[in-house]
Amino acid sequence: MSDPISRLDQFRADTPGAPMKSAAEVRRRGDQIRRRRRTLVAAGAVAVAAVVAGPIIFLSAGFGERAIEPQPAPAPSQTPSTVAPSPSGSAPASDLTRANLPTEDDLVAEDPYPQWVLEQTYDGEGRGDHNECLPALADAGALATFRRDFIAEAGQEYADSAGTLKAVVAEFGSADEAEKARAELSDAASSCSAVDGAEVAGSLPVEGGVVTRGDIDVVTYLPEDTDTNARREVATAVVAVEDRLVVITRRRGVQDYVSPTSLQTSAVNAAYRLVGSSPPPASTSSSASSSSSSSSSATAPAAVLSDAHLVVAGSLPGLPMEGESSAVWQQVAPQPTPTLYCQGAWLSSLKAAESVSREFRLENGGSQIGKVNVTVLEFAEQKGADAAFDTVHGWLDACPASMADAKLFTARPVEAIEIGTTPEIDRAAQTLAEYAADCGGEGCDATWYDHQTVAQLGTRLVLVTHAEAGGPCPPTRACPPEEASDYTEWDNRVDQTVEATVDRAFQDLP
C-alpha cells in the first residue's frame, strides 16, 4: 500500500542525525584519510538487528574504519576516468573506486515495480545530468566521482512506469568538506530551484549502519509535455559517510496522488558500499537465527502482522447493478493512491512497528465503480497507537491532504461509530468525503462517495476506505434519495466492508 503524496513541512521526521565530531577528531580523521589504510569494524551486529526489524530503517549509528579489501569492481567501461585535480600539491589522491557504487541487490524496488537492473556505469558523473535539481559534485569540491544508472527489469509489469534510478558516489578532502557538500546538496534537492514550478512532496532522514548523516527529499513538477497527464517526480537521497557522499536519484512520472518515493533502505545499503563493505542481510531465516543465538548478534523480533490480517475479496459486498446480480471485487497490485483520501501525511509518519496493506477495485463495463483500501498498523506500545489514532482522526476531520481541491467537500463530520466484531474494539471513527472523479479531462458529474474509517484495539490500528462511484446522486436506491430507507443498502455495504476488515485484522487479539 502506498502512502499519499505529502507536501507539508510536518512530514519531515524529527529524528536527529548522528552527532558531529569535535574539531580534533575531524583533524585526526583527516590524517587517517591521507594514509588510506582503513577497516570497517563496528555497526555489524546492531545494524543487522535493526535492518530486519522493518522496511523503514532507523539503525543505531556505529562506524569504525573502512574495509581494506573492497568488493570486486564491475568490468570497466570505455568511459575515461575523471578525477578532479588536487587543489594543492599536498592534497591526497582519492582511492574511491567503482566498487563503492551500489549494486542491483542493494536497491529496493517497492511493489508493484520490478527489480532494478544495471544499465551503465561511468567513471565520473557520466553523460547528462543525473539530477536536474543538483549542481555537479565536482563543483562542490569532490576529488573523484563514479556513477551507476539502473532501470526496471525489461518486459516486467509496471517496468515502463518505474522510471530510472541513478547513484553517484564522491570523495572529498575531509569529513567537514563532505558534510558541507551534503548540506548544500540536500538544500538544493529540497527546493529544486533549478526547475520552474517544483513543489515539495516530502522529506525524511536517513540513519543507520555506517551513515554519518543523510536526507531524502522529494519534489514534483509539471513537465513541458503536459499531454502526459502526470507530474515529474524527483526523489533525492544525499548520504554522507565521513569524507564520502552517495547521491541516489529516482525519477519517474506520477499522477497527482502517488505517494513519494522512499529510498531509505537503498540509501543505507549504498552507504555500506561507500566504505567498501557489504550491507547486512535484509532478513534472517529461522535456522540462521537459531544458529546465531549463542553469538553476540541480536536478532529481530518475530513479525506480528501478516497477510492473514487482511480482508479477502470474497468478504466484500457486491454492488448491485442494473441487469446484473452484482459486480465482483478484485484484489489488485498496490496502487499509487493513499489508503485514506484525507490522509495528511505518509503513513510512515505514524511510526508503526509493522504494517500490511491490500487494495481492491471493482469495475463494470471497463469503468471503475468501487475502491477498497486497507492498512493494518501494529505499534510497539499502546501510547504510540493512541497517538496515531488521534492523528488519523484529525486527518478525517480536516481532510488536509493536498489533493483536497475546490471540488472536494466532506459530506459529514467525522464521528464515532460502533463496529460489531469480536473482540470488541476500543474505538473507531468514520467520515464520508465526496470528490470529483477523473473524467479524462472532460467535464462530467461523476463523483466518488468515500467512507473512511479508523479503528483501534490496543496496539493495533486499521484504516479502511470504502468508495463507490456515483453522480449526480450518491449510490442510493433512489435518485435523488428522498427517504432514509433509500440509504439502507449503501450503508449496509459500507458496514459489511468495515466489519469484515476489522474482524480479520483483530482476529488474533484477546
Coordinates of C-alpha atoms in Angstrom, one line a residue:
M1 CA 0.0 0.0 0.0
S2 CA 1.5 3.3 -1.0
D3 CA 1.3 6.3 1.3
P4 CA -0.1 9.6 0.0
I5 CA 1.8 12.4 -1.5
S6 CA 2.9 14.7 1.2
R7 CA 3.7 18.3 0.7
L8 CA 3.6 19.7 4.3
D9 CA 6.6 20.5 6.5
Q10 CA 5.5 18.2 9.2
F11 CA 6.2 15.3 7.0
R12 CA 9.9 15.7 7.9
A13 CA 10.7 13.2 10.7
D14 CA 12.3 14.8 13.7
T15 CA 14.8 12.1 14.3
P16 CA 18.3 13.6 14.9
G17 CA 21.3 12.6 12.9
A18 CA 24.5 11.2 14.3
P19 CA 26.3 13.8 16.4
M20 CA 29.1 15.8 14.6
K21 CA 32.6 15.0 15.8
S22 CA 34.9 17.5 17.5
A23 CA 37.4 19.5 15.6
A24 CA 40.3 17.4 17.0
E25 CA 38.5 14.2 15.9
V26 CA 37.9 15.7 12.4
R27 CA 41.6 16.5 12.1
R28 CA 42.6 13.0 13.3
R29 CA 40.2 11.5 10.7
G30 CA 41.8 13.7 8.0
D31 CA 45.2 12.3 8.8
Q32 CA 43.8 8.8 8.5
I33 CA 42.2 9.7 5.2
R34 CA 45.6 10.5 3.8
R35 CA 47.1 7.2 4.9
R36 CA 44.2 5.3 3.4
R37 CA 44.6 2.1 5.5
R38 CA 41.2 1.6 7.0
T39 CA 39.0 -1.2 8.1
L40 CA 35.3 -1.3 8.8
V41 CA 34.8 -2.6 12.4
A42 CA 31.6 -1.7 14.0
A43 CA 27.9 -1.5 13.0
G44 CA 27.6 -5.2 12.2
A45 CA 25.5 -6.8 14.9
V46 CA 23.4 -3.8 15.8
A47 CA 22.8 -2.9 12.1
V48 CA 21.6 -6.4 11.3
A49 CA 19.1 -6.4 14.1
A50 CA 17.7 -3.0 13.0
V51 CA 17.6 -3.8 9.3
V52 CA 15.5 -6.9 9.8
A53 CA 13.1 -5.0 12.1
G54 CA 11.1 -3.4 9.3
P55 CA 11.0 -1.8 5.9
I56 CA 12.0 1.6 7.1
I57 CA 15.5 1.5 8.5
F58 CA 16.4 3.5 11.6
L59 CA 19.6 1.9 12.8
S60 CA 21.9 2.9 15.7
A61 CA 24.9 4.7 14.2
G62 CA 28.2 2.8 14.6
F63 CA 31.1 3.5 12.3
G64 CA 34.6 2.2 12.6
E65 CA 37.3 2.1 10.0
R66 CA 37.0 1.3 6.3
A67 CA 37.4 -2.2 4.9
I68 CA 40.8 -2.8 3.4
E69 CA 39.5 -5.2 0.8
P70 CA 36.6 -3.7 -1.2
Q71 CA 34.0 -5.6 -3.2
P72 CA 35.2 -6.6 -6.7
A73 CA 34.5 -3.8 -9.2
P74 CA 32.4 -4.3 -12.3
A75 CA 34.1 -4.7 -15.7
P76 CA 35.5 -1.3 -16.8
S77 CA 33.6 0.7 -19.4
Q78 CA 35.2 2.7 -22.2
T79 CA 34.4 6.0 -20.4
P80 CA 37.7 7.5 -19.2
S81 CA 38.3 8.1 -15.5
T82 CA 37.6 11.5 -14.3
V83 CA 39.3 12.7 -11.1
A84 CA 39.2 16.3 -10.1
P85 CA 42.7 17.9 -9.9
S86 CA 44.1 18.3 -6.4
P87 CA 43.8 21.9 -5.1
S88 CA 47.4 21.8 -3.9
G89 CA 50.4 19.5 -4.3
S90 CA 49.9 18.2 -0.8
A91 CA 46.3 17.2 -1.2
P92 CA 45.7 13.4 -1.1
A93 CA 44.7 11.4 -4.2
S94 CA 41.4 9.6 -3.9
D95 CA 41.1 5.9 -3.6
L96 CA 37.4 5.8 -4.4
T97 CA 36.5 3.1 -7.0
R98 CA 33.6 1.6 -8.8
A99 CA 33.4 -0.9 -6.0
N100 CA 32.0 1.8 -3.8
L101 CA 28.9 2.1 -6.0
P102 CA 25.7 0.3 -5.0
T103 CA 24.7 -2.9 -6.8
E104 CA 21.4 -4.2 -8.1
D105 CA 21.0 -6.3 -4.9
D106 CA 21.3 -3.2 -2.7
L107 CA 18.4 -1.4 -4.2
V108 CA 14.8 -1.9 -3.1
A109 CA 12.1 -1.9 -5.9
E110 CA 8.9 -1.2 -4.0
D111 CA 5.7 -3.0 -5.1
P112 CA 4.4 -3.2 -7.7
Y113 CA 7.6 -2.3 -9.7
P114 CA 10.1 -4.9 -10.9
Q115 CA 13.7 -5.2 -9.7
W116 CA 16.2 -2.6 -10.7
V117 CA 18.9 -3.8 -13.1
L118 CA 22.2 -2.2 -14.2
E119 CA 22.1 -0.1 -17.3
Q120 CA 25.5 1.7 -17.3
T121 CA 28.5 2.5 -15.1
Y122 CA 30.6 5.7 -15.6
D123 CA 33.9 7.0 -14.3
G124 CA 33.0 10.5 -13.3
E125 CA 29.4 11.9 -13.3
G126 CA 28.5 10.5 -16.6
R127 CA 26.8 11.9 -19.6
G128 CA 23.9 14.2 -18.9
D129 CA 22.6 15.4 -15.6
H130 CA 21.8 12.6 -13.1
N131 CA 19.6 15.0 -11.2
E132 CA 18.0 18.2 -12.5
C133 CA 17.8 19.7 -9.0
L134 CA 21.5 19.4 -8.1
P135 CA 24.8 21.1 -9.2
A136 CA 27.7 18.9 -10.3
L137 CA 29.5 17.2 -7.5
A138 CA 32.8 18.3 -9.0
D139 CA 31.6 21.9 -8.4
A140 CA 31.0 21.0 -4.8
G141 CA 34.7 20.1 -4.4
A142 CA 34.7 16.3 -5.0
L143 CA 38.1 14.8 -5.6
A144 CA 36.6 11.9 -7.6
T145 CA 33.2 10.6 -8.7
F146 CA 31.7 7.5 -10.1
R147 CA 28.1 6.9 -11.4
R148 CA 25.9 3.9 -12.0
D149 CA 22.5 4.0 -13.7
F150 CA 19.7 1.5 -13.2
I151 CA 16.4 0.8 -15.0
A152 CA 13.5 -1.5 -14.2
E153 CA 13.8 -5.1 -15.5
A154 CA 12.5 -5.0 -19.1
G155 CA 9.4 -7.0 -20.0
Q156 CA 8.0 -7.0 -16.5
E157 CA 4.7 -5.5 -15.5
Y158 CA 5.0 -1.8 -14.5
A159 CA 8.5 -1.6 -15.9
D160 CA 7.5 1.3 -18.2
S161 CA 6.2 3.4 -15.2
A162 CA 9.1 2.6 -12.8
G163 CA 11.3 5.4 -14.1
T164 CA 15.0 5.4 -13.5
L165 CA 17.4 5.2 -10.6
K166 CA 20.9 6.7 -10.6
A167 CA 23.6 6.6 -8.0
V168 CA 26.7 8.8 -7.8
V169 CA 29.5 8.4 -5.2
A170 CA 32.0 11.1 -4.4
E171 CA 35.0 11.6 -2.2
F172 CA 36.1 14.8 -0.6
G173 CA 39.3 16.0 1.2
S174 CA 37.8 15.8 4.6
A175 CA 34.7 14.9 6.6
D176 CA 34.0 18.6 7.0
E177 CA 34.0 19.2 3.3
A178 CA 31.8 16.2 2.7
E179 CA 29.3 17.4 5.3
K180 CA 29.3 20.9 3.8
A181 CA 28.6 19.4 0.4
R182 CA 25.9 17.1 1.8
A183 CA 24.1 20.0 3.4
E184 CA 24.3 22.1 0.2
L185 CA 23.0 19.3 -2.0
S186 CA 20.2 18.4 0.4
D187 CA 19.1 22.0 0.3
A188 CA 19.2 22.1 -3.5
A189 CA 17.2 18.8 -3.6
S190 CA 14.5 20.1 -1.3
S191 CA 13.9 23.3 -3.1
C192 CA 14.9 22.3 -6.7
S193 CA 15.1 25.9 -7.6
A194 CA 16.6 25.0 -11.0
V195 CA 13.2 23.7 -12.1
D196 CA 10.2 26.1 -12.5
G197 CA 7.1 25.1 -10.5
A198 CA 8.8 22.4 -8.4
E199 CA 6.8 21.6 -5.3
V200 CA 7.9 19.8 -2.1
A201 CA 6.3 16.3 -1.8
G202 CA 8.1 15.0 1.3
S203 CA 11.3 14.7 3.3
L204 CA 12.7 12.0 5.5
P205 CA 16.1 11.4 7.3
V206 CA 18.4 8.6 6.5
E207 CA 20.1 7.0 9.5
G208 CA 21.6 3.7 10.4
G209 CA 24.6 1.5 9.9
V210 CA 27.6 3.5 8.8
V211 CA 25.7 6.6 7.9
T212 CA 27.0 9.9 9.3
R213 CA 24.1 11.9 8.1
G214 CA 21.6 11.9 5.3
D215 CA 18.3 13.2 3.9
I216 CA 15.7 12.1 1.3
D217 CA 13.9 15.0 -0.4
V218 CA 11.1 14.5 -3.0
V219 CA 9.8 17.2 -5.3
T220 CA 7.3 17.1 -8.2
Y221 CA 6.8 19.5 -11.1
L222 CA 4.8 19.7 -14.3
P223 CA 6.8 18.6 -17.4
E224 CA 6.9 20.6 -20.6
D225 CA 4.8 17.9 -22.2
T226 CA 1.5 18.4 -20.4
D227 CA -0.2 15.8 -22.6
T228 CA 1.3 13.1 -20.3
N229 CA -1.3 13.9 -17.7
A230 CA 1.3 13.3 -15.0
R231 CA 3.9 15.2 -12.9
R232 CA 7.6 14.5 -12.9
E233 CA 8.9 13.3 -9.5
V234 CA 12.5 13.6 -8.4
A235 CA 13.4 11.8 -5.2
T236 CA 16.9 12.6 -4.0
A237 CA 18.8 10.8 -1.2
V238 CA 22.1 12.5 -0.2
V239 CA 24.1 10.5 2.4
A240 CA 27.4 11.3 4.0
V241 CA 29.8 8.7 5.4
E242 CA 32.7 10.6 6.8
D243 CA 34.6 12.1 3.8
R244 CA 32.4 10.4 1.2
L245 CA 28.9 11.0 -0.3
V246 CA 26.4 8.9 -2.2
V247 CA 23.6 10.6 -4.1
I248 CA 20.7 8.4 -5.3
T249 CA 18.1 9.8 -7.6
R250 CA 14.8 8.2 -8.5
R251 CA 13.0 9.9 -11.4
R252 CA 9.5 8.9 -12.7
G253 CA 6.2 10.2 -13.9
V254 CA 3.4 10.2 -11.3
Q255 CA -0.2 11.1 -11.0
D256 CA -1.3 13.7 -8.6
Y257 CA -2.0 11.3 -5.7
V258 CA 1.0 9.0 -6.0
S259 CA 3.0 8.5 -2.7
P260 CA 6.5 9.9 -2.7
T261 CA 9.4 7.5 -3.4
S262 CA 11.1 6.1 -0.3
L263 CA 14.8 5.5 -0.8
Q264 CA 15.8 4.8 2.8
T265 CA 16.7 1.2 2.6
S266 CA 18.5 1.6 -0.7
A267 CA 20.4 4.6 0.7
V268 CA 21.6 2.8 3.8
N269 CA 22.7 -0.2 1.7
A270 CA 24.6 2.2 -0.6
A271 CA 26.3 3.7 2.4
Y272 CA 27.9 0.4 3.2
R273 CA 29.2 0.0 -0.3
L274 CA 30.6 3.6 0.0
V275 CA 33.0 2.3 2.7
G276 CA 33.9 -0.9 0.9
S277 CA 31.6 -3.2 2.9
S278 CA 28.6 -5.4 2.1
P279 CA 25.2 -4.3 3.5
P280 CA 23.8 -6.6 6.2
P281 CA 21.1 -9.1 5.1
A282 CA 17.6 -7.8 4.8
S283 CA 16.1 -10.8 6.7
T284 CA 17.3 -13.6 8.8
S285 CA 15.9 -17.1 8.4
S286 CA 14.7 -19.1 11.4
S287 CA 17.6 -21.5 11.1
A288 CA 20.1 -18.7 10.9
S289 CA 18.5 -17.0 13.9
S290 CA 18.8 -20.1 16.0
S291 CA 22.4 -20.8 14.9
S292 CA 23.4 -17.3 15.9
S293 CA 21.5 -17.2 19.2
S294 CA 24.7 -18.1 21.1
S295 CA 26.6 -15.2 19.5
S296 CA 26.6 -11.6 20.5
S297 CA 24.4 -10.7 17.5
A298 CA 20.9 -9.7 18.3
T299 CA 18.0 -11.0 16.2
A300 CA 14.9 -9.1 15.2
P301 CA 11.6 -9.9 16.9
A302 CA 9.2 -12.1 15.0
A303 CA 6.7 -10.2 12.9
V304 CA 3.3 -9.8 14.4
L305 CA 1.3 -8.9 11.2
S306 CA 0.9 -10.9 8.0
D307 CA -1.4 -11.2 5.0
A308 CA -3.7 -13.3 7.3
H309 CA -4.7 -10.0 8.9
L310 CA -6.0 -8.6 5.6
V311 CA -9.6 -8.9 4.4
V312 CA -10.1 -11.0 1.2
A313 CA -12.2 -10.1 -1.9
G314 CA -14.8 -12.7 -1.1
S315 CA -15.7 -11.0 2.2
L316 CA -16.5 -7.7 0.5
P317 CA -20.1 -6.9 -0.5
G318 CA -21.1 -6.9 -4.1
L319 CA -22.6 -3.8 -5.7
P320 CA -26.0 -4.5 -7.3
M321 CA -26.0 -3.4 -10.9
E322 CA -29.0 -2.9 -13.3
G323 CA -29.5 -6.1 -15.3
E324 CA -26.8 -8.0 -13.2
S325 CA -26.8 -9.6 -9.8
S326 CA -23.6 -7.8 -8.7
A327 CA -20.2 -6.7 -9.7
V328 CA -17.3 -8.6 -8.2
W329 CA -14.3 -7.1 -6.3
Q330 CA -10.8 -8.0 -7.4
Q331 CA -7.6 -7.7 -5.4
V332 CA -5.1 -5.5 -7.3
A333 CA -1.4 -4.7 -7.1
P334 CA -0.6 -1.8 -4.8
Q335 CA -1.9 1.4 -6.4
P336 CA -0.5 4.9 -6.5
T337 CA -3.2 6.2 -4.1
P338 CA -3.3 6.7 -0.3
T339 CA -5.1 4.3 2.0
L340 CA -7.4 7.2 3.1
Y341 CA -8.3 10.0 0.7
C342 CA -8.0 12.5 3.6
Q343 CA -4.6 11.4 4.8
G344 CA -2.4 14.4 5.7
A345 CA 1.0 12.6 5.7
W346 CA 2.8 9.4 4.9
L347 CA 1.6 6.5 7.0
S348 CA 5.3 6.0 7.9
S349 CA 4.9 9.3 9.9
L350 CA 2.7 7.4 12.4
K351 CA 5.8 5.4 13.3
A352 CA 4.2 2.0 13.4
A353 CA 6.4 -1.0 14.1
E354 CA 4.8 -3.0 11.3
S355 CA 2.2 -2.6 8.6
V356 CA 0.4 -4.7 6.0
S357 CA -1.8 -3.4 3.2
R358 CA -4.2 -4.6 0.5
E359 CA -6.3 -2.9 -2.2
F360 CA -9.3 -3.9 -4.2
R361 CA -11.1 -2.5 -7.2
L362 CA -14.5 -3.1 -8.7
E363 CA -15.2 -2.5 -12.4
N364 CA -18.3 -2.6 -14.6
G365 CA -18.1 -2.3 -18.3
G366 CA -14.4 -1.2 -18.1
S367 CA -15.2 1.6 -15.7
Q368 CA -14.1 1.7 -12.1
I369 CA -17.0 1.9 -9.7
G370 CA -15.6 0.8 -6.4
K371 CA -12.4 1.1 -4.3
V372 CA -11.4 -0.6 -1.0
N373 CA -8.1 0.2 0.6
V374 CA -6.9 -1.4 3.8
T375 CA -3.9 -0.9 6.0
V376 CA -3.3 -2.6 9.4
L377 CA -0.7 -1.0 11.7
E378 CA 0.9 -2.5 14.7
F379 CA 2.7 -0.3 17.3
A380 CA 5.3 -1.2 19.8
E381 CA 3.4 0.5 22.6
Q382 CA -0.2 1.4 23.4
K383 CA 0.7 5.1 23.6
G384 CA 2.0 5.0 20.1
A385 CA -1.3 3.5 18.8
D386 CA -3.3 6.1 20.8
A387 CA -1.3 9.0 19.3
A388 CA -1.7 7.5 15.8
F389 CA -5.4 7.2 16.2
D390 CA -5.7 10.8 17.3
T391 CA -3.6 11.9 14.3
V392 CA -5.7 9.9 11.8
H393 CA -8.9 11.2 13.5
G394 CA -7.6 14.8 12.8
W395 CA -7.0 13.9 9.2
L396 CA -10.5 12.7 8.8
D397 CA -11.9 15.7 10.5
A398 CA -9.9 18.4 8.5
C399 CA -9.0 16.4 5.3
P400 CA -5.7 18.3 5.0
A401 CA -4.4 16.1 2.1
S402 CA -3.0 18.2 -0.8
M403 CA -5.4 16.6 -3.2
A404 CA -8.3 18.2 -1.4
D405 CA -9.1 20.8 -4.1
A406 CA -12.1 23.0 -4.6
K407 CA -14.1 20.1 -6.0
L408 CA -13.9 18.2 -2.7
F409 CA -16.2 18.6 0.1
T410 CA -16.9 16.5 3.2
A411 CA -20.5 15.3 3.3
R412 CA -20.5 14.8 7.1
P413 CA -18.2 15.5 10.0
V414 CA -16.1 12.7 11.5
E415 CA -18.0 10.8 14.1
A416 CA -17.5 7.9 16.5
I417 CA -19.0 4.6 15.3
E418 CA -19.6 1.1 16.7
I419 CA -18.3 -2.0 14.9
G420 CA -19.9 -5.3 15.8
T421 CA -16.8 -7.5 15.9
T422 CA -15.3 -9.9 18.3
P423 CA -13.1 -9.0 20.1
E424 CA -14.7 -5.7 20.9
I425 CA -12.7 -2.7 19.6
D426 CA -11.6 0.2 21.8
R427 CA -12.8 3.0 19.5
A428 CA -13.5 3.8 15.9
A429 CA -14.3 6.9 13.8
Q430 CA -15.6 7.4 10.3
T431 CA -16.3 10.2 7.8
L432 CA -17.8 10.5 4.3
A433 CA -15.9 12.6 1.8
E434 CA -17.2 13.4 -1.7
Y435 CA -14.8 14.4 -4.5
A436 CA -14.9 14.6 -8.3
A437 CA -14.0 11.5 -10.3
D438 CA -11.5 11.7 -13.2
C439 CA -13.4 12.0 -16.5
G440 CA -10.3 12.0 -18.7
G441 CA -10.1 15.8 -18.9
E442 CA -13.7 16.2 -19.9
G443 CA -16.4 17.8 -17.8
C444 CA -18.8 15.3 -16.0
D445 CA -20.8 15.0 -12.8
A446 CA -19.1 11.7 -11.8
T447 CA -18.4 11.7 -8.0
W448 CA -16.7 9.4 -5.6
Y449 CA -18.5 8.8 -2.3
D450 CA -15.8 7.7 0.1
H451 CA -16.3 6.3 3.6
Q452 CA -13.0 6.4 5.5
T453 CA -12.7 4.6 8.8
V454 CA -10.1 4.2 11.5
A455 CA -10.5 1.6 14.3
Q456 CA -8.2 0.7 17.3
L457 CA -7.8 -2.2 19.6
G458 CA -4.8 -2.0 21.9
T459 CA -1.6 -1.5 19.9
R460 CA -3.2 -2.1 16.6
L461 CA -5.0 0.3 14.1
V462 CA -7.0 -0.5 11.0
L463 CA -7.5 2.1 8.2
V464 CA -10.3 1.3 5.7
T465 CA -11.6 3.1 2.6
H466 CA -14.9 2.0 1.0
A467 CA -15.6 4.2 -2.0
E468 CA -18.3 3.9 -4.6
A469 CA -18.8 5.9 -7.7
G470 CA -22.0 8.0 -8.2
G471 CA -23.2 11.2 -9.7
P472 CA -25.3 13.2 -9.9
C473 CA -26.8 11.2 -7.0
P474 CA -25.0 9.0 -4.4
P475 CA -25.1 5.2 -4.8
T476 CA -28.5 5.0 -3.1
R477 CA -31.6 3.1 -4.1
A478 CA -33.4 6.2 -5.4
C479 CA -32.0 9.2 -7.3
P480 CA -32.4 11.6 -5.7
P481 CA -32.8 9.8 -2.3
E482 CA -35.9 11.0 -0.5
E483 CA -36.4 8.6 2.3
A484 CA -34.0 7.2 5.0
S485 CA -34.6 3.8 3.6
D486 CA -33.1 4.8 0.3
Y487 CA -29.7 4.8 2.0
T488 CA -30.1 1.4 3.7
E489 CA -28.4 -0.8 1.1
W490 CA -25.5 1.6 0.7
D491 CA -25.0 1.9 4.4
N492 CA -25.1 -1.9 4.8
R493 CA -22.4 -2.4 2.1
V494 CA -20.1 0.1 4.0
D495 CA -20.8 -1.6 7.3
Q496 CA -20.0 -5.1 5.8
T497 CA -16.7 -3.9 4.4
V498 CA -15.6 -2.3 7.7
E499 CA -16.7 -5.2 9.8
A500 CA -15.1 -7.8 7.6
T501 CA -11.9 -5.8 7.5
V502 CA -11.7 -5.1 11.3
D503 CA -12.7 -8.6 12.2
R504 CA -9.8 -10.0 10.1
A505 CA -7.3 -7.5 11.4
F506 CA -8.0 -8.1 15.1
Q507 CA -8.7 -11.9 14.9
D508 CA -5.6 -12.8 17.0
L509 CA -6.1 -10.3 19.7
P510 CA -7.7 -11.2 23.1

